[in-house]
Coordinates of C-alpha atoms in Angstrom, one line a residue:
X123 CA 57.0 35.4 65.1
X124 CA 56.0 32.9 68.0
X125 CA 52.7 33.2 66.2
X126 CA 53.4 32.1 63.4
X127 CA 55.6 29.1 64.7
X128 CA 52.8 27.6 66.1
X129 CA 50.5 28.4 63.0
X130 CA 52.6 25.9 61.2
X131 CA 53.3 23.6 63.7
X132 CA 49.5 23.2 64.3
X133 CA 49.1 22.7 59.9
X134 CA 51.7 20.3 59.8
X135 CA 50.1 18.0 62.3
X136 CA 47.0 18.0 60.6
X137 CA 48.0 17.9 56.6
X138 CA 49.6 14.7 55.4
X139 CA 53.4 14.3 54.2
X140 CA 53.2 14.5 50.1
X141 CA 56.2 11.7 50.3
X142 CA 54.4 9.3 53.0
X143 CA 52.4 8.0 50.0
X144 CA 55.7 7.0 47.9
X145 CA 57.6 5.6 50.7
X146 CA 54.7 3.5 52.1
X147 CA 51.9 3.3 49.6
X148 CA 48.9 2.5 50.3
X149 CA 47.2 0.9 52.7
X150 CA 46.4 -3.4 52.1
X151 CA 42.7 -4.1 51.4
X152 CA 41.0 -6.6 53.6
X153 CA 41.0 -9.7 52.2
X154 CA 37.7 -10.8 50.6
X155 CA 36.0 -13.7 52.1
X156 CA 33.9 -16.6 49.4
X157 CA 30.8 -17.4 50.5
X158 CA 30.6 -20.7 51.3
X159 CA 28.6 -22.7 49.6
X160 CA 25.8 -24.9 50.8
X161 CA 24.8 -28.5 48.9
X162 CA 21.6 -28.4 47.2
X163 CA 20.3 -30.9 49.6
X164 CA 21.0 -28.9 52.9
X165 CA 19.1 -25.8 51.4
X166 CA 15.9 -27.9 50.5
X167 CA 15.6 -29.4 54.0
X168 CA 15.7 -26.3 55.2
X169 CA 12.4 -25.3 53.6
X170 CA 11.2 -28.3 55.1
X171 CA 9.3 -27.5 58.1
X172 CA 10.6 -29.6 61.2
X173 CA 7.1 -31.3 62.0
X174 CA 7.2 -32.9 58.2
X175 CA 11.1 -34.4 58.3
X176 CA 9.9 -36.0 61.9
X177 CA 6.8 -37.5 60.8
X178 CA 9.3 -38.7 58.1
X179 CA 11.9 -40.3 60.6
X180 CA 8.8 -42.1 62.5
X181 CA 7.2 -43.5 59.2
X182 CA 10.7 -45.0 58.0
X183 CA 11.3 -46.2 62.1
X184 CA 7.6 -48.3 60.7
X185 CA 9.3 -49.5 57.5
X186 CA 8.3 -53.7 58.5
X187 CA 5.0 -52.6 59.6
X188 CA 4.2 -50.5 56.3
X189 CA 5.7 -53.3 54.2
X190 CA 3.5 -56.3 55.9
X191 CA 0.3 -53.7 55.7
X192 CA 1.2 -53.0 51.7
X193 CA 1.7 -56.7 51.3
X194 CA -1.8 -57.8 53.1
X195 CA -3.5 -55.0 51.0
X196 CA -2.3 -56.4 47.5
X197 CA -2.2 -60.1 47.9
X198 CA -6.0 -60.4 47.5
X199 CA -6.2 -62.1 51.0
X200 CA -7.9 -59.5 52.7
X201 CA -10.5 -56.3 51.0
X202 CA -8.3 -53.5 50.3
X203 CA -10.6 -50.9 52.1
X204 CA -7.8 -49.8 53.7
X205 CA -5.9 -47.4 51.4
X206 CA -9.3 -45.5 51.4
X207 CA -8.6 -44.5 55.0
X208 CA -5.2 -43.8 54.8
X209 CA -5.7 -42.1 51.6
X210 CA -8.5 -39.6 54.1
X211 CA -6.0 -39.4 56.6
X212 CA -3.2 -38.3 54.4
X213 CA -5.9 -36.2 52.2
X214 CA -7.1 -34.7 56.1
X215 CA -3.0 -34.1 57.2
X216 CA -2.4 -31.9 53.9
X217 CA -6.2 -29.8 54.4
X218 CA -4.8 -28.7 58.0
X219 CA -0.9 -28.4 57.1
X220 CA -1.2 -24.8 58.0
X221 CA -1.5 -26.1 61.6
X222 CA 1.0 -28.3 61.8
X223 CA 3.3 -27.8 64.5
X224 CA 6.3 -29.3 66.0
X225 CA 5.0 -31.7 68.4
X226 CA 6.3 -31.6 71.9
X227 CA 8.7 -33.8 73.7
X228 CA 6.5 -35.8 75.5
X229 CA 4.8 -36.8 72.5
X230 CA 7.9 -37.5 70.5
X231 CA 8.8 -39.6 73.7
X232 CA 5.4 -41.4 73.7
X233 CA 5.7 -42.4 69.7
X234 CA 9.0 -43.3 69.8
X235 CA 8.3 -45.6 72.6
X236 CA 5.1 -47.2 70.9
X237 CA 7.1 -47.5 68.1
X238 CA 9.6 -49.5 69.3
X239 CA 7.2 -51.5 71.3
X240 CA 5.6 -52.3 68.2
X241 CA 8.7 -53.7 66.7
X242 CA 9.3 -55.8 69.8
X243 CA 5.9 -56.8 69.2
X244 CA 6.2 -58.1 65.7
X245 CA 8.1 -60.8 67.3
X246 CA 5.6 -62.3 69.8
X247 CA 1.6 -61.6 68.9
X248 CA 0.4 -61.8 65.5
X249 CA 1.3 -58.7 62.7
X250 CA -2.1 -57.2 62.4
X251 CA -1.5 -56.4 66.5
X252 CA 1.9 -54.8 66.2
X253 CA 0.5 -53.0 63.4
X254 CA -2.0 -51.7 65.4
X255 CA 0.8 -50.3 67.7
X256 CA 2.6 -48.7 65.1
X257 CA -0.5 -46.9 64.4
X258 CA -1.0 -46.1 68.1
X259 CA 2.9 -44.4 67.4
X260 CA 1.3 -42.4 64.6
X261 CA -1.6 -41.4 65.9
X262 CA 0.1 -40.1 69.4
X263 CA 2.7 -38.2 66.8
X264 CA -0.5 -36.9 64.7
X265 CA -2.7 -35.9 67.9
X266 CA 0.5 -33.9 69.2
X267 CA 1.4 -32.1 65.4
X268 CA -2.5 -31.1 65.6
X269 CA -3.8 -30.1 68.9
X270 CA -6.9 -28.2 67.8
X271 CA -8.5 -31.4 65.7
X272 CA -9.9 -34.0 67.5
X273 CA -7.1 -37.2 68.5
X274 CA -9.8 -40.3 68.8
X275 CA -11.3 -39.9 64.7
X276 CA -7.8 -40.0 63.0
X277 CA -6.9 -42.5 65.5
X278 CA -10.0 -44.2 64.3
X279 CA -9.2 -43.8 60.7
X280 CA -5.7 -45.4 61.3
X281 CA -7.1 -48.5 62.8
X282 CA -9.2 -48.9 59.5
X283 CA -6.6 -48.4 57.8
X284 CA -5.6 -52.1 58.8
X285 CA -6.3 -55.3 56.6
X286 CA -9.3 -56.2 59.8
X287 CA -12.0 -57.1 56.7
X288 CA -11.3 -60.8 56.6
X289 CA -10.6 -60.8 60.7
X290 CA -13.9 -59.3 61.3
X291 CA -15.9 -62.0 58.5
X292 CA -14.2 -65.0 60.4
X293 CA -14.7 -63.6 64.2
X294 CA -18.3 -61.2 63.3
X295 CA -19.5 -63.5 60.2
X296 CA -21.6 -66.0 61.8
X297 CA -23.3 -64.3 64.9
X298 CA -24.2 -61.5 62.2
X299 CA -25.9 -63.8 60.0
X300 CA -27.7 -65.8 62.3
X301 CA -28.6 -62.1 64.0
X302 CA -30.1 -60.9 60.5
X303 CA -31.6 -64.1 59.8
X304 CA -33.7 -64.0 63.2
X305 CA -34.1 -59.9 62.7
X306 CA -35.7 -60.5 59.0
X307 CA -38.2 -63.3 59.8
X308 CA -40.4 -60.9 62.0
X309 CA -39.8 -58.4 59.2
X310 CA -41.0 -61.0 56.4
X311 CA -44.0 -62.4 58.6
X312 CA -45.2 -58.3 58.5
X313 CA -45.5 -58.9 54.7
X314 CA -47.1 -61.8 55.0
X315 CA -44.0 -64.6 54.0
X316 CA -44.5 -67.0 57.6
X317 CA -40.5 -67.5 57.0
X318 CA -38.7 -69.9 59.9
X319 CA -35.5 -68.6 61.3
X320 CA -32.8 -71.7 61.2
X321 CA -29.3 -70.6 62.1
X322 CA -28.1 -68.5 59.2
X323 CA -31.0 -69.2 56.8
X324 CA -34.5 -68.8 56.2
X325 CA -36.9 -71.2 55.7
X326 CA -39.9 -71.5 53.5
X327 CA -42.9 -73.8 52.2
X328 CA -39.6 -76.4 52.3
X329 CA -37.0 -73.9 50.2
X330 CA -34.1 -72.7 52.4
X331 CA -32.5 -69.1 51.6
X332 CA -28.9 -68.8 53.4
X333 CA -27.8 -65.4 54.6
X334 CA -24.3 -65.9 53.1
X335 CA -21.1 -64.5 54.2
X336 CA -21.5 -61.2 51.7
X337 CA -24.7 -60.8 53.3
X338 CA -23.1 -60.4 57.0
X339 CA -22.5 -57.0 56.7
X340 CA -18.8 -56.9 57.1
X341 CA -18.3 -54.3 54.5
X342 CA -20.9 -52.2 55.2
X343 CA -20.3 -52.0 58.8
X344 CA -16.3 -50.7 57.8
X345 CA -17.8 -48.0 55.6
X346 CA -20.1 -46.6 57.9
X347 CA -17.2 -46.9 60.5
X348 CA -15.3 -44.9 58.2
X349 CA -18.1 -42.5 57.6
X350 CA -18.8 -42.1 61.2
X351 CA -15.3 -41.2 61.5
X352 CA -14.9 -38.7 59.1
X353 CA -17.7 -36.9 60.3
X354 CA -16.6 -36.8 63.9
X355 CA -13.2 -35.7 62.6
X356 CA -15.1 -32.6 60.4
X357 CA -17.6 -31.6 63.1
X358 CA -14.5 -31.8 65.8
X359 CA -16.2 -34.3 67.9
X360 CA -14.6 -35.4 71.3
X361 CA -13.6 -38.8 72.3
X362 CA -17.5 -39.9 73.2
X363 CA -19.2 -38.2 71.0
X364 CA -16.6 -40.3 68.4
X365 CA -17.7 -43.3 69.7
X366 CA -21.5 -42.5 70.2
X367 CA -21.3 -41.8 66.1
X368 CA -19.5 -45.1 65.0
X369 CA -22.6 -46.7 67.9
X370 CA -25.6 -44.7 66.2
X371 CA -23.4 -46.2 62.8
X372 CA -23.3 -49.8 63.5
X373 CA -26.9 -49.9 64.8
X374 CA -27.6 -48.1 61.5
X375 CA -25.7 -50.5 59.4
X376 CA -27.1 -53.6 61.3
X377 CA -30.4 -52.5 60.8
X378 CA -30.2 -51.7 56.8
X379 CA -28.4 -54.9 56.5
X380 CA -31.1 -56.6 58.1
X381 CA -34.0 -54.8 55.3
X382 CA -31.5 -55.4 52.8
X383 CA -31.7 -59.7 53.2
X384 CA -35.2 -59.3 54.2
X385 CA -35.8 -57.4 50.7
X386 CA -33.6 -60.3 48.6
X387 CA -35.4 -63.1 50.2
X388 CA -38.1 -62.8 47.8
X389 CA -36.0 -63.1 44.9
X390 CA -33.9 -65.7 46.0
X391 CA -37.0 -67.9 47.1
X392 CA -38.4 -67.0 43.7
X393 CA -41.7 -65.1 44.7
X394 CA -40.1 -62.0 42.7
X395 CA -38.1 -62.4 39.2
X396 CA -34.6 -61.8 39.8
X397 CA -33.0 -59.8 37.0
X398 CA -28.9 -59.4 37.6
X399 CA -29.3 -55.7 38.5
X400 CA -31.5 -56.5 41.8
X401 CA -29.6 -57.8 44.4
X402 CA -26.7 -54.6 43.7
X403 CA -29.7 -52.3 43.6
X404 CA -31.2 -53.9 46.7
X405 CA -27.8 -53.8 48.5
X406 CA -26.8 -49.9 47.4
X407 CA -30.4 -48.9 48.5
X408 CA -30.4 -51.2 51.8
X409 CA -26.7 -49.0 52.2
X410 CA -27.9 -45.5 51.3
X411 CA -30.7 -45.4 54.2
X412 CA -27.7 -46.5 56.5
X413 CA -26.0 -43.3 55.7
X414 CA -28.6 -41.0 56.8
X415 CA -28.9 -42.1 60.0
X416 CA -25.2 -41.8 60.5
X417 CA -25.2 -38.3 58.5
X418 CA -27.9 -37.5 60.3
X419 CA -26.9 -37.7 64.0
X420 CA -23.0 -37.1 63.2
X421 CA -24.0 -33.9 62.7
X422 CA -26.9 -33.1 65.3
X423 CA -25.9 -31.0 68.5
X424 CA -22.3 -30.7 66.7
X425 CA -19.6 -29.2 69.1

């Protein structure tokens, strides 16, 4: 009998109370939570990665200095060779996005800085200086975001990137003249023209060629900078090799520029007939032997 007392005490313990369900009911659910929702904007920067949205923040930080540069490039004062270089450093920041990184503090420290010097700058030395600044501020941002590429060719690249075409004719202009004036007369006295050297012209049996201002060289010497540039950017030069390249280039340049107003001399002091096609031809030619050179030793010994 005690048995069986303790047989149902132990099942009663264990198996519910039929009524416990009427008198109590069931037990409350948990109360569902909503998702919250996130604006669409939130979720798209998020995709963005952080290095991008902080290049963004130092670009708009360089609003006056991007707005001075757009209007110099489009107000037919100076060449707009420019956007070509920007255009290759934008086209050179989307081929190596895949090794884009944050950059670190001391760089964002260092671009900030130049940055804001450049605004303080703006006040007191001419634009085209504090522009050159703000693309010191870029380039130390840039140089962080990539540290396997080479620092001193994109640096390059953003300095060309500046309206320095007219600067460089009104500074350069005259000593490269009267440089290729006197270079050309030995060249012309090889072919048999006795030409005089006099300042920025040649002269002749009593005609006088002048070595104008297209003739200097200017442009050609900012394309083969640009070239030089690229290259060392591609073949991952250092900081001298960078600058033995844009040497070896203006050297180059010099030199084709001064074949080029040796070769329209004879035109121009009418011992050759002139038709309108020559002196482009002469000049494309004169610039296609200075990109070998450049190619040429941009690429030898390569590290």
């Amino acid at each position: 009998m005690a048995e069986a007392l303790v047989l149902h005490a132990r099942v009663g313990r264990v198996m519910p109370n039929p009524l416990l369900g009427a008198l109590v009911g069931p037990p409350a659910a948990a109360p569902r939570t909503r998702p919250v929702a996130r604006p669409a904007w939130r979720a798209l920067l998020a995709q963005v990665p952080r290095v991008w949205w902080l290049l963004g923040l130092l670009l708009a930080s360089l609003w006056p200095h991007g707005i001075w540069l757009a209007r110099r490039l489009t107000d037919g004062s100076d060449e707009p060779w420019g956007l070509l270089a920007l255009v290759t450093v934008l086209a050179l920041l989307v081929r190596a996005r895949c090794e884009l990184v944050a950059p670190s503090h001391a760089a964002l420290i260092a671009s900030g800085s130049l940055a804001a010097a450049a605004a303080l700058a703006s006040f007191v030395v001419p634009p085209i200086l504090a522009a050159a600044a703000a693309m010191l501020a870029l380039a130390a941002f840039i140089a962080s975001a990539l540290p396997r590429r080479p620092a001193m060719p994109l640096f390059t690249l953003l300095l060309l990137s500046l309206p320095v075409i007219a600067s460089l004719q009104f500074y350069l202009g005259y000593p490269l003249r009267l440089a290729t004036a006197h270079a050309a007369a030995p060249l012309l006295a090889l072919a048999g023209v006795e030409a005089q050297a006099s300042g920025a012209a040649l002269l002749w049996q009593g005609a006088t060629v002048l070595v104008d201002p297209p003739c200097a060289g200017i442009g050609m010497l900012w394309v083969g900078s640009w070239a030089a540039a690229l290259l060392s950017y591609l073949n991952d030069a250092s900081a001298r090799r960078t600058f033995a390249n844009g040497c070896v280039a203006a050297v180059a340049v010099f030199a084709a520029n001064v074949l080029r107003n040796a070769l329209l001399f004879f035109p121009e002091a009418g011992l050759l007939p002139a038709p309108a096609w020559l002196h482009p031809a002469i000049g494309l030619t004169a610039f296609a032997a200075a990109l070998l050179p450049i190619v040429s030793f941009s690429h030898w010994r390569a590290r």
